[in-house]
Every structure is written in C-alpha cells, then in structure tokens.
Coordinates of N, CA, C and O in Angstrom, one line a residue:
X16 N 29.2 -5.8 11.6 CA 29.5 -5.2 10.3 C 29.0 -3.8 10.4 O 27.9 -3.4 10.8
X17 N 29.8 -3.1 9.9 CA 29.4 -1.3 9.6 C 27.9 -1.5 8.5 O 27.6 -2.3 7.6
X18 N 27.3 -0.5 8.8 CA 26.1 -0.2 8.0 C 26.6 1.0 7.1 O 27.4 1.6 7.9
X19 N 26.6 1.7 6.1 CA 27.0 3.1 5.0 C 26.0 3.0 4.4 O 25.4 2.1 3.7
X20 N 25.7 4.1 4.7 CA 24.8 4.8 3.1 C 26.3 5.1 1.8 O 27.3 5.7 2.0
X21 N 26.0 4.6 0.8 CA 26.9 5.0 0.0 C 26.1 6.2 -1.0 O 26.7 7.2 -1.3
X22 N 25.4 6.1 -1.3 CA 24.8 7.0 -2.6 C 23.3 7.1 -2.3 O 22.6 6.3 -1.6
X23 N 22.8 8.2 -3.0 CA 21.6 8.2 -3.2 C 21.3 8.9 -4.5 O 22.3 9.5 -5.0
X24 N 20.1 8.9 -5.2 CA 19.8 8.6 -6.5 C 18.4 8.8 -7.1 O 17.8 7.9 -6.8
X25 N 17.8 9.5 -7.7 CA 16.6 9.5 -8.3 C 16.1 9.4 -9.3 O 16.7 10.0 -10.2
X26 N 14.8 8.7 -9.8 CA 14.9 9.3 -11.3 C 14.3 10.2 -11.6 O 13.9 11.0 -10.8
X27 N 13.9 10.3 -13.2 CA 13.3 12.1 -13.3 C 11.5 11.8 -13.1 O 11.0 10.8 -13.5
X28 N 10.9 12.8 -12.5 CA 9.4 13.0 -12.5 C 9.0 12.7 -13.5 O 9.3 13.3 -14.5
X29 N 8.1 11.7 -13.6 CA 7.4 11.5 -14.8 C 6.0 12.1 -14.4 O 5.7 12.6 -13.3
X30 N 5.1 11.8 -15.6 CA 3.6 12.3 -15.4 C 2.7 11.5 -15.5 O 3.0 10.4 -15.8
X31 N 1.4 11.6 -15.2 CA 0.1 10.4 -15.2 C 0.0 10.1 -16.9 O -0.3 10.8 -17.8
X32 N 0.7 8.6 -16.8 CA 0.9 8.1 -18.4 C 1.6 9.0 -19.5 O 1.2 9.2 -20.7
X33 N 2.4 9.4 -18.9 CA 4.0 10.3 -19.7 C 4.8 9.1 -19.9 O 4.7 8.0 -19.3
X34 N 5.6 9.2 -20.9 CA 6.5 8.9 -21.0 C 7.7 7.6 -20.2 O 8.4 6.9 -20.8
X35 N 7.4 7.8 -19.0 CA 7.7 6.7 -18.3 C 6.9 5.4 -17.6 O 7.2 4.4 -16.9
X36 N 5.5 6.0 -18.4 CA 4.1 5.2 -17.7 C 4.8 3.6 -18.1 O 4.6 2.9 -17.1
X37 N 5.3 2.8 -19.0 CA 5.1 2.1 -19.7 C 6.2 0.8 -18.8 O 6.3 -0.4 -18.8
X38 N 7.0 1.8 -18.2 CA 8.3 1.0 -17.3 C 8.2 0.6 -16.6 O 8.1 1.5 -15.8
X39 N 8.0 -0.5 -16.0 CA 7.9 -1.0 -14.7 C 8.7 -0.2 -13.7 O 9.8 0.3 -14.0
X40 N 8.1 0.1 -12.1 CA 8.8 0.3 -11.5 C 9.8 -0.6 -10.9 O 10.4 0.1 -10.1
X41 N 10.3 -2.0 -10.9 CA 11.0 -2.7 -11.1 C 12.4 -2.4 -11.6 O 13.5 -2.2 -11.0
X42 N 11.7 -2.3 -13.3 CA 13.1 -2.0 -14.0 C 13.7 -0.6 -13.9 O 14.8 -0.3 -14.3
X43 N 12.7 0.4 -13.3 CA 13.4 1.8 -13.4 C 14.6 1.9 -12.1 O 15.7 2.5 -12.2
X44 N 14.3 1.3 -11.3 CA 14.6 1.0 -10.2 C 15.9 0.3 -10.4 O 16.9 0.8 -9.7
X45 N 16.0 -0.4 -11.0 CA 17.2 -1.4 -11.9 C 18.4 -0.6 -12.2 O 19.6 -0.9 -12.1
X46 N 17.8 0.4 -12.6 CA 18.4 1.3 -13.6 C 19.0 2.3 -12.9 O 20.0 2.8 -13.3
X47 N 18.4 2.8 -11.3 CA 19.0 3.4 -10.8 C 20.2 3.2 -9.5 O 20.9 4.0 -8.9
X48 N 19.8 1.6 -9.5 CA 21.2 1.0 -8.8 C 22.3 0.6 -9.6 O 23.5 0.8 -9.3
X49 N 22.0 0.0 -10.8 CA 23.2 0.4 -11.5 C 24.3 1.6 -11.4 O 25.5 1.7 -11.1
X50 N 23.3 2.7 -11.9 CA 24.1 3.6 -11.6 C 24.5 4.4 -10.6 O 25.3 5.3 -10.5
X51 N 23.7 3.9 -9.8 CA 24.9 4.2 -8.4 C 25.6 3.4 -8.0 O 26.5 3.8 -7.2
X52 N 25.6 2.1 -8.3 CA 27.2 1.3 -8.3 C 28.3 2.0 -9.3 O 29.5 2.0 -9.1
X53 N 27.5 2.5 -10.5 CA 28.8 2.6 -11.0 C 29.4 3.6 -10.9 O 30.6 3.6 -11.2
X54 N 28.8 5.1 -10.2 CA 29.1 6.4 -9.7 C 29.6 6.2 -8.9 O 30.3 7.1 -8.6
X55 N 29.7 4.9 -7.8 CA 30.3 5.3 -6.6 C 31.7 4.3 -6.7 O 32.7 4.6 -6.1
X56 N 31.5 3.3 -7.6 CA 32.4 2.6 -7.6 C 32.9 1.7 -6.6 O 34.0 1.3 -6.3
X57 N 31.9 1.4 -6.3 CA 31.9 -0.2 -5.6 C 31.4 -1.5 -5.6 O 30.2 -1.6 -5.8
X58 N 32.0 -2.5 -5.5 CA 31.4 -3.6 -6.3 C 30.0 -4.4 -5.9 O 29.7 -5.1 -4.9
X59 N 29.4 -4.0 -6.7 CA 27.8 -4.5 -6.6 C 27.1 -5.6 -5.9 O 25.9 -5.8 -5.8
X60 N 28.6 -6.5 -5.1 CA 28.4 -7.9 -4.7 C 28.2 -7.3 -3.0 O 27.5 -7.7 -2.0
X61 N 28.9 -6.5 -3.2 CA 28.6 -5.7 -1.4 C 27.8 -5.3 -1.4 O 27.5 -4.9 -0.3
X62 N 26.9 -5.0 -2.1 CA 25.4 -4.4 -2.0 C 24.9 -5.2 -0.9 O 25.7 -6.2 -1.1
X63 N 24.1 -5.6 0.1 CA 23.7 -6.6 0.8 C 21.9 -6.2 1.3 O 21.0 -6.9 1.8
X64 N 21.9 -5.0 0.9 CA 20.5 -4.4 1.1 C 20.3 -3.4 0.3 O 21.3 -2.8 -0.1
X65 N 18.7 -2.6 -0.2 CA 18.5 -1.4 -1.1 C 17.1 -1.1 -0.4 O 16.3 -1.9 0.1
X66 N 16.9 0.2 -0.4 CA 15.9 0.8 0.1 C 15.4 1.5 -0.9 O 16.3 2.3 -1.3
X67 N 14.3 1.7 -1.5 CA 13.8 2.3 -2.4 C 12.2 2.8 -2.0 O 11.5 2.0 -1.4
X68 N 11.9 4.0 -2.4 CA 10.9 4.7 -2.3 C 10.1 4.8 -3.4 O 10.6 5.2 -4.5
X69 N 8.6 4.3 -3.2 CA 7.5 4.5 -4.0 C 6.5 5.2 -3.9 O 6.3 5.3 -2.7
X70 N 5.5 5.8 -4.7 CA 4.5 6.8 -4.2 C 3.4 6.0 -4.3 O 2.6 5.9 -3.4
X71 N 3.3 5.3 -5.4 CA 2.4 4.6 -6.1 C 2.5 3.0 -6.1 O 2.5 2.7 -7.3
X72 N 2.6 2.0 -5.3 CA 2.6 1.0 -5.0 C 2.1 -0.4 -6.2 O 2.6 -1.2 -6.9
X73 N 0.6 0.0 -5.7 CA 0.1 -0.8 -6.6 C -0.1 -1.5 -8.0 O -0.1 -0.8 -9.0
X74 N -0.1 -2.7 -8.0 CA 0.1 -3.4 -8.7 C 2.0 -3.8 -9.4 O 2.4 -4.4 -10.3
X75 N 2.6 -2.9 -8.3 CA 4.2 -3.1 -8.8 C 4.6 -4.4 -8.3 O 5.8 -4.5 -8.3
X76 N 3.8 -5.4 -8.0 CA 4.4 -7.2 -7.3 C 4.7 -7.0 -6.2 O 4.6 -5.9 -5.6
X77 N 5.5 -8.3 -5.4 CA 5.9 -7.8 -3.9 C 7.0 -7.6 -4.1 O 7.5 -8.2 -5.1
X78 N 8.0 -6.4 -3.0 CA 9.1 -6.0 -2.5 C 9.9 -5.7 -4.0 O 10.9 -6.3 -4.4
X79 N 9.2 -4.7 -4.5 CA 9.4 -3.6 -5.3 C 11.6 -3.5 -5.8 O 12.3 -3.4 -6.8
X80 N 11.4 -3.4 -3.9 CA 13.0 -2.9 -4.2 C 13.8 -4.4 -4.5 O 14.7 -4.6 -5.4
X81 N 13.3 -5.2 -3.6 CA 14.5 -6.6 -4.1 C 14.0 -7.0 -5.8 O 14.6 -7.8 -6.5
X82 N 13.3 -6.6 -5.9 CA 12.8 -6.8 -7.5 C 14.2 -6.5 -8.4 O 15.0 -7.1 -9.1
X83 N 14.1 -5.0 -7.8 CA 15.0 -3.9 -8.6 C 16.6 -4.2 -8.6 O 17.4 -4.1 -9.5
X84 N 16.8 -4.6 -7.0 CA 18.1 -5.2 -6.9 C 18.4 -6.3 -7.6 O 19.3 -6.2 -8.4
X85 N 17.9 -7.4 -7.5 CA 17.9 -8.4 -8.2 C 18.3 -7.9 -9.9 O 19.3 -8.3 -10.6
X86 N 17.3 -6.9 -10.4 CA 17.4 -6.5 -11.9 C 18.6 -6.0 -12.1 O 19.1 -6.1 -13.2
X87 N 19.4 -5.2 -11.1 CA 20.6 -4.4 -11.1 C 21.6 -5.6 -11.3 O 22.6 -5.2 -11.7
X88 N 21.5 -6.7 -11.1 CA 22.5 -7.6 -10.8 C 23.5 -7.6 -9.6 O 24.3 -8.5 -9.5

C-alpha cells in the first residue's frame, strides 16, 4: 500500500490558561482532523493512521493522537 501525506493543519497558539486552556488536547485535535478531511476531501474511513504534535504532553492520557482520531470519527 502507498503511504501520502494528504494535508497538514494547525491550530491557533494559544497562551498559559488563555482561552484554549480549558480544551482538551484530545478534542482540539478532533477538531483539526475533521477539518482536514473535509478540506481535502477524502473519506475519513481511509484515514488509517494520524500523527500529531504536542509540546506539552502531560496529563493529556495515552496516545494523545488516536484519542483525537478516534474523536474525528
């Protein structure tokens, strides 16, 4: 099977308990494979892997990104 990057994606900088302090990195995460399924337009079932980048680890549970994939549907 071919491996593709299809998209890549970020979200906006938040600050030490700004505004985004409150979100799980989970669900933010969620939020940004959605929308790169739906920008790139491919169906979400081919997803078969996600790689996601954290600075701040701690206390996010284990494997942060299948969390997120999982939440993306």
């Amino acid at each position: 099977e071919d491996i593709v990057i299809v998209a890549a994606l970020r979200t906006a900088i938040g600050t030490f308990n700004g505004g985004l302090s409150a979100l799980h990195a989970h669900k933010l995460g969620a939020a940004v494979i959605k929308e790169l399924v739906q920008r790139s337009g491919i169906d979400g079932a081919d997803v078969s892997e996600v790689i996601l980048g954290q600075i701040l680890t701690a206390a996010a549970g284990p494997n942060p990104a299948r969390q997120a994939a999982i939440g993306a549907g």
